Short mmCIF file of C-alpha atoms and ligand atoms in Angstrom, two decimals:
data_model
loop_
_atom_site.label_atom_id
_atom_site.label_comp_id
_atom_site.label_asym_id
_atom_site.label_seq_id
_atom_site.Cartn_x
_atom_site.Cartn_y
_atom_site.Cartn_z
CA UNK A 12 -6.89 -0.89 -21.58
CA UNK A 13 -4.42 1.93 -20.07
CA UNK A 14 -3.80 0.81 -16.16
CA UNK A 15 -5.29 4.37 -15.20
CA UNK A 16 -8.87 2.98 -17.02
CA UNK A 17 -8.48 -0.62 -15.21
CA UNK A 18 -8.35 1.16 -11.91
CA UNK A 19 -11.06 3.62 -12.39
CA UNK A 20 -12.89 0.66 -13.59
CA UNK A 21 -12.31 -1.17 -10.41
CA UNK A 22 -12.90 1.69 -8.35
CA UNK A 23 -16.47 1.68 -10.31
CA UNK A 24 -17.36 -1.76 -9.20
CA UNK A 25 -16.08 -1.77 -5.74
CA UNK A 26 -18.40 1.90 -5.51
CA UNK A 27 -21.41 -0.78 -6.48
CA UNK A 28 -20.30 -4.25 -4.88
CA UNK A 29 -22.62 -5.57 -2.76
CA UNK A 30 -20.72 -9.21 -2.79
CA UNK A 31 -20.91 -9.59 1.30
CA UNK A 32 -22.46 -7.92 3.67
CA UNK A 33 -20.03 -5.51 4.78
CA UNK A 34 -21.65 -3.67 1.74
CA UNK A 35 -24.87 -2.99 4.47
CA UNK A 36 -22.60 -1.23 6.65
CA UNK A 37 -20.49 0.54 4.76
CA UNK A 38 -20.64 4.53 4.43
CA UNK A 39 -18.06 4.77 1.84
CA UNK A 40 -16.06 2.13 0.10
CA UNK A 41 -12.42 2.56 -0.25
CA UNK A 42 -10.94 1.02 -3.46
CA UNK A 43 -7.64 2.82 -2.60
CA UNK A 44 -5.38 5.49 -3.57
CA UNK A 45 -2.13 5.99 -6.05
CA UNK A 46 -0.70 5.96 -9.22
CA UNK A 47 -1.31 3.32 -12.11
CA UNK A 48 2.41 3.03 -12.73
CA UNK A 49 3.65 2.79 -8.75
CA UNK A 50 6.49 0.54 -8.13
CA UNK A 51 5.55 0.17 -4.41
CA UNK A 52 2.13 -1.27 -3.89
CA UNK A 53 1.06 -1.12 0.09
CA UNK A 54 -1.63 -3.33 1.30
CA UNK A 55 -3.56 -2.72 4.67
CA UNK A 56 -6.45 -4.56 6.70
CA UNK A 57 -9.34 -2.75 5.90
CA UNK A 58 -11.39 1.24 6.55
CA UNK A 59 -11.68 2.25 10.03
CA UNK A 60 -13.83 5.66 11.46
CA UNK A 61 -12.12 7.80 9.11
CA UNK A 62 -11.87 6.18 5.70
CA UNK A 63 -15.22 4.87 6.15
CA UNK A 64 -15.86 8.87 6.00
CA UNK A 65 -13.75 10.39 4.02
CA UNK A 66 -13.61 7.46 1.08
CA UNK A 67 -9.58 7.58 1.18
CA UNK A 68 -7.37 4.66 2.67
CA UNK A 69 -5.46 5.40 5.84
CA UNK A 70 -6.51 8.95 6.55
CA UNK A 71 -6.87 8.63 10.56
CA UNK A 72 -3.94 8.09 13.27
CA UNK A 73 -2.60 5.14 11.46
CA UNK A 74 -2.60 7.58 7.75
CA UNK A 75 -0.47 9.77 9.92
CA UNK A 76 2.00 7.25 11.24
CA UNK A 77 1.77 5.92 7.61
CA UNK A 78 3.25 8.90 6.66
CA UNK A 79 6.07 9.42 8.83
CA UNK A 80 7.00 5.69 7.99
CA UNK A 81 6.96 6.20 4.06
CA UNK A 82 8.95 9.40 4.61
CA UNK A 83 11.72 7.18 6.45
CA UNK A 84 12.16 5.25 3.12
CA UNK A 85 12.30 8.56 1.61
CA UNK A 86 9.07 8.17 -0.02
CA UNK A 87 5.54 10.25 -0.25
CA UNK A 88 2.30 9.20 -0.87
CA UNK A 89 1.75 10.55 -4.07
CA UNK A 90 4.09 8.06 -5.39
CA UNK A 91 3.00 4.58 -3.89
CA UNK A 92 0.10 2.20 -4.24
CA UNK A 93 -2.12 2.12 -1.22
CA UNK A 94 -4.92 -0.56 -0.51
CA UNK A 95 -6.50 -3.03 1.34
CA UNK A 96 -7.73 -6.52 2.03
CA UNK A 97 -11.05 -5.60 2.27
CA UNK A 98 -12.65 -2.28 0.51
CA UNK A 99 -15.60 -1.80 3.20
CA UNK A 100 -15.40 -1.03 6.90
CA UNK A 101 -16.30 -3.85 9.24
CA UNK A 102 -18.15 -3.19 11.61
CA UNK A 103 -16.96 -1.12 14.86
CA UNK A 104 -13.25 -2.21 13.50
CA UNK A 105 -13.91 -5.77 13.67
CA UNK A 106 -11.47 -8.31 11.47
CA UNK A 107 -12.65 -8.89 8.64
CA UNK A 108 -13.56 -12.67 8.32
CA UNK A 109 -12.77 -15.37 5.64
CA UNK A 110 -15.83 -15.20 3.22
CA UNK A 111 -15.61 -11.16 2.69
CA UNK A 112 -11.46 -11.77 2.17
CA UNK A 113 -12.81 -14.64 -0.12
CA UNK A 114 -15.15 -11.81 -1.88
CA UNK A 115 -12.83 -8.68 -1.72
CA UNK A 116 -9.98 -10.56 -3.38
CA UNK A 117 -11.45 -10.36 -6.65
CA UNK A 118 -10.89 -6.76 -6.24
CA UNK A 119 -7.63 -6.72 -4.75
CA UNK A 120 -6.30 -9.00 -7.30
CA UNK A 121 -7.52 -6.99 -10.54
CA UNK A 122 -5.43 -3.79 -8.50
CA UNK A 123 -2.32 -6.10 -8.47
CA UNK A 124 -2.37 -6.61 -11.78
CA UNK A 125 -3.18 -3.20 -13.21
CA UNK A 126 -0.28 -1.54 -11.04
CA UNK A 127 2.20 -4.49 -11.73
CA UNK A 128 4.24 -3.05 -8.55
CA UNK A 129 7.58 -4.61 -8.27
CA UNK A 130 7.01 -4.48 -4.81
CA UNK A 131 4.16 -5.54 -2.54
CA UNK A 132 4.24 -4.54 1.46
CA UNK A 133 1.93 -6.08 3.37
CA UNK A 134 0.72 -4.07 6.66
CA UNK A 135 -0.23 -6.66 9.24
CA UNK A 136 -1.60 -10.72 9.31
CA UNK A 137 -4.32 -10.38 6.63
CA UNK A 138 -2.66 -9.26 3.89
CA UNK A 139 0.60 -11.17 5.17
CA UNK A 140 -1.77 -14.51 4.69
CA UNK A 141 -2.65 -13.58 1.32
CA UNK A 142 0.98 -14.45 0.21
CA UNK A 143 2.62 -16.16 3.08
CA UNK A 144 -0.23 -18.18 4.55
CA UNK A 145 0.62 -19.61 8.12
CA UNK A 146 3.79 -17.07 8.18
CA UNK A 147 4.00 -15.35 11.20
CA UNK A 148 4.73 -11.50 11.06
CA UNK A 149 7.08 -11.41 13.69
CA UNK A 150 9.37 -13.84 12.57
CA UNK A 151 9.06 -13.35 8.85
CA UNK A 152 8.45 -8.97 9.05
CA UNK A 153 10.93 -7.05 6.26
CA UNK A 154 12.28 -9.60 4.59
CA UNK A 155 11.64 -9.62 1.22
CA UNK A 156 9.90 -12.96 -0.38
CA UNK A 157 9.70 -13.64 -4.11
CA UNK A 158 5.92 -14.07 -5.16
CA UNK A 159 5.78 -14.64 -9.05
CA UNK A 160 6.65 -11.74 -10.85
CA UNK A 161 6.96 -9.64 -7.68
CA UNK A 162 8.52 -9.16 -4.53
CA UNK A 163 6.56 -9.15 -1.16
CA UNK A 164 7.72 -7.69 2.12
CA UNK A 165 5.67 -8.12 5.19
CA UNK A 166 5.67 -5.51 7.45
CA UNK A 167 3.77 -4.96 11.15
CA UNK A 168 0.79 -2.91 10.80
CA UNK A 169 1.09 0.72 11.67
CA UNK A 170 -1.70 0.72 13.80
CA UNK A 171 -0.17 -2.24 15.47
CA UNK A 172 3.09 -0.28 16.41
CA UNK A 173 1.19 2.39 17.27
CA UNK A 174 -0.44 0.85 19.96
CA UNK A 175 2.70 -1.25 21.40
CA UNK A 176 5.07 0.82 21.10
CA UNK A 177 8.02 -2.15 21.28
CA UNK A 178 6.93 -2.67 17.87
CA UNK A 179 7.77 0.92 16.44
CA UNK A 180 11.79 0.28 16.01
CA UNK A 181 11.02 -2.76 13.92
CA UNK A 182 8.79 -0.55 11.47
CA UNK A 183 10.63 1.90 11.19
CA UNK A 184 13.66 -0.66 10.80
CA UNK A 185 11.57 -2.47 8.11
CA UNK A 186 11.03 0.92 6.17
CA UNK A 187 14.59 1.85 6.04
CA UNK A 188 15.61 -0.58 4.40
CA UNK A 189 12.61 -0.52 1.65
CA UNK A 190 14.49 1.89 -0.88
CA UNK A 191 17.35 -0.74 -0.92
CA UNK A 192 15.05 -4.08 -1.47
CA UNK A 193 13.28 -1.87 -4.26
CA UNK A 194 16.99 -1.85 -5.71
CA UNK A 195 17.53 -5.52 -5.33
CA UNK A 196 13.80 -5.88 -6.77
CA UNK A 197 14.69 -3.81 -9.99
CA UNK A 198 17.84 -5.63 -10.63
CA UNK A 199 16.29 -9.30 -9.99
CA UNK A 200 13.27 -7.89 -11.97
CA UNK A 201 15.06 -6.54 -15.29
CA UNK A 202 13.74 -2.89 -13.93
CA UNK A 203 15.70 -0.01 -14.41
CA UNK A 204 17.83 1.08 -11.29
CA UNK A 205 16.44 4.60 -11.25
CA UNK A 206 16.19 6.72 -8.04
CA UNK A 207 12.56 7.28 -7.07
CA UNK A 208 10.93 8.93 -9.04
CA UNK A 209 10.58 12.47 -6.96
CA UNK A 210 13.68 12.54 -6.95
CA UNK A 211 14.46 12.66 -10.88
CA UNK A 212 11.55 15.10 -10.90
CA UNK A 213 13.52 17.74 -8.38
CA UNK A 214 16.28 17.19 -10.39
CA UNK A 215 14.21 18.04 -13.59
CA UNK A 216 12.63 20.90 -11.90
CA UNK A 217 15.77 22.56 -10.53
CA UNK A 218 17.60 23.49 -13.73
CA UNK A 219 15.16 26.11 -14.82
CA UNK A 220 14.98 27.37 -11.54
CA UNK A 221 19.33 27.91 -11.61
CA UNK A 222 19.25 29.35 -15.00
CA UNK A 223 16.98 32.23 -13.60
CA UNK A 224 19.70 33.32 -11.42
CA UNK A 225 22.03 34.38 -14.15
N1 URA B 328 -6.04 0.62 8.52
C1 URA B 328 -6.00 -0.12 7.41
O1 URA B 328 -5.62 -1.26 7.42
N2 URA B 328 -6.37 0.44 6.29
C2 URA B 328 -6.78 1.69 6.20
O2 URA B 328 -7.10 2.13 5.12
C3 URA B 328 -6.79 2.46 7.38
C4 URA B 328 -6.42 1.90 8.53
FE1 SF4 B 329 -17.58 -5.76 -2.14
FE2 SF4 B 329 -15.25 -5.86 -0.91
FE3 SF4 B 329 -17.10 -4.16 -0.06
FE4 SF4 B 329 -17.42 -6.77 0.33
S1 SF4 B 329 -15.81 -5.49 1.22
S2 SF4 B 329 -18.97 -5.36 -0.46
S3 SF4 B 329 -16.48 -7.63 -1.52
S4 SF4 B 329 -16.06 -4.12 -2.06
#
């Protein structure tokens, strides 16, 4: 099955799960946004106010601060993988605990291996745990870990930095140097060394655009 039909599959079930009870609460689940084929697959917590809404991951303050960070490692959303630990909101922004992670993973997992990424961040200590259990994020945050056929960089969580600020020069640090590891990730990987792929598609775009001119 193409990746695109895996992940509309998945976004299907999660539309229907009712395997814990955040399911009672929920107003909309958020399976999670990007395309089948993204090299860069971000991971978050879980929906807070505004996803819960709106259906989309990271669409309140954090979505915004989200996008300021991608756009330091020259990236956009449109061109990364975004998700999370758990698919429904907990309630009033509450962590979500062991036996919906346990239940959500399914999920999670079945994303993973749709999008193949070559690269996995992790934003904040649940997602962290998922690959580096007992790690801890300040100690371990941007470095890049090998996890099976992937690479896996933990990162602080944008909300996190957002409300200590101290934190905000490591994350922006951390995505800085994220166009680089994806480099090192290709190579170690057998992956092409391309540029991302916007910009091959300015590139492609501009030609036409010159020609006009004469
Ligand atoms: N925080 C998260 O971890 N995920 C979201 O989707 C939004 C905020
Ligand atoms: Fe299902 Fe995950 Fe929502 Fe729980 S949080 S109901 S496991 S989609």
């Amino acid at each position: 099955m193409p990746a695109e039909d895996t992940l509309s599959r998945i976004a299907r079930d999660v539309a229907v799960c009712a395997k814990c009870v955040l399911s009672e609460s929920r107003k909309k689940p958020v399976a999670g946004d990007g395309p089948a084929d993204a090299e860069i697959m971000f991971i978050g917590e879980g929906p807070g106010f505004h996803e819960n809404e709106q259906g989309h991951p990271f669409v309140g303050a954090s979505g915004k601060f989200l996008d300021q960070l991608l756009a330091q490692a020259g990236l956009t959303r449109d061109e990364v993988f975004i998700a999370n630990v758990v698919k429904c909101r907990p309630p009033g922004n509450r962590d979500p605990l062991p036996d919906e992670l346990a239940a959500c993973n399914t999920h999670l997992e079945a994303q993973i291996e749709a999008v193949n990424p070559s690269i996995i961040v992790t934003l904040g200590r649940f997602s962290m745990n998922k690959f580096f259990p007992g790690a801890k994020i300040s100690a371990v945050h941007g470095q890049m870990g090998r996890v099976g056929e992937r690479y896996v960089i933990p990162m602080f969580h944008p909300a996190a930095a957002l409300h200590q600020p101290a934190l905000k020069p490591s994350i922006l640090g951390d995505f800085a140097q994220l166009p680089g590891q994806l480099q090192e990730a290709r190579k170690a990987l057998g992956k092409p060394e391309i540029f991302f792929r916007r910009n091959v598609e300015e590139a492609a775009n501009e030609k036409p655009k010159q020609l006009n001119l004469f």
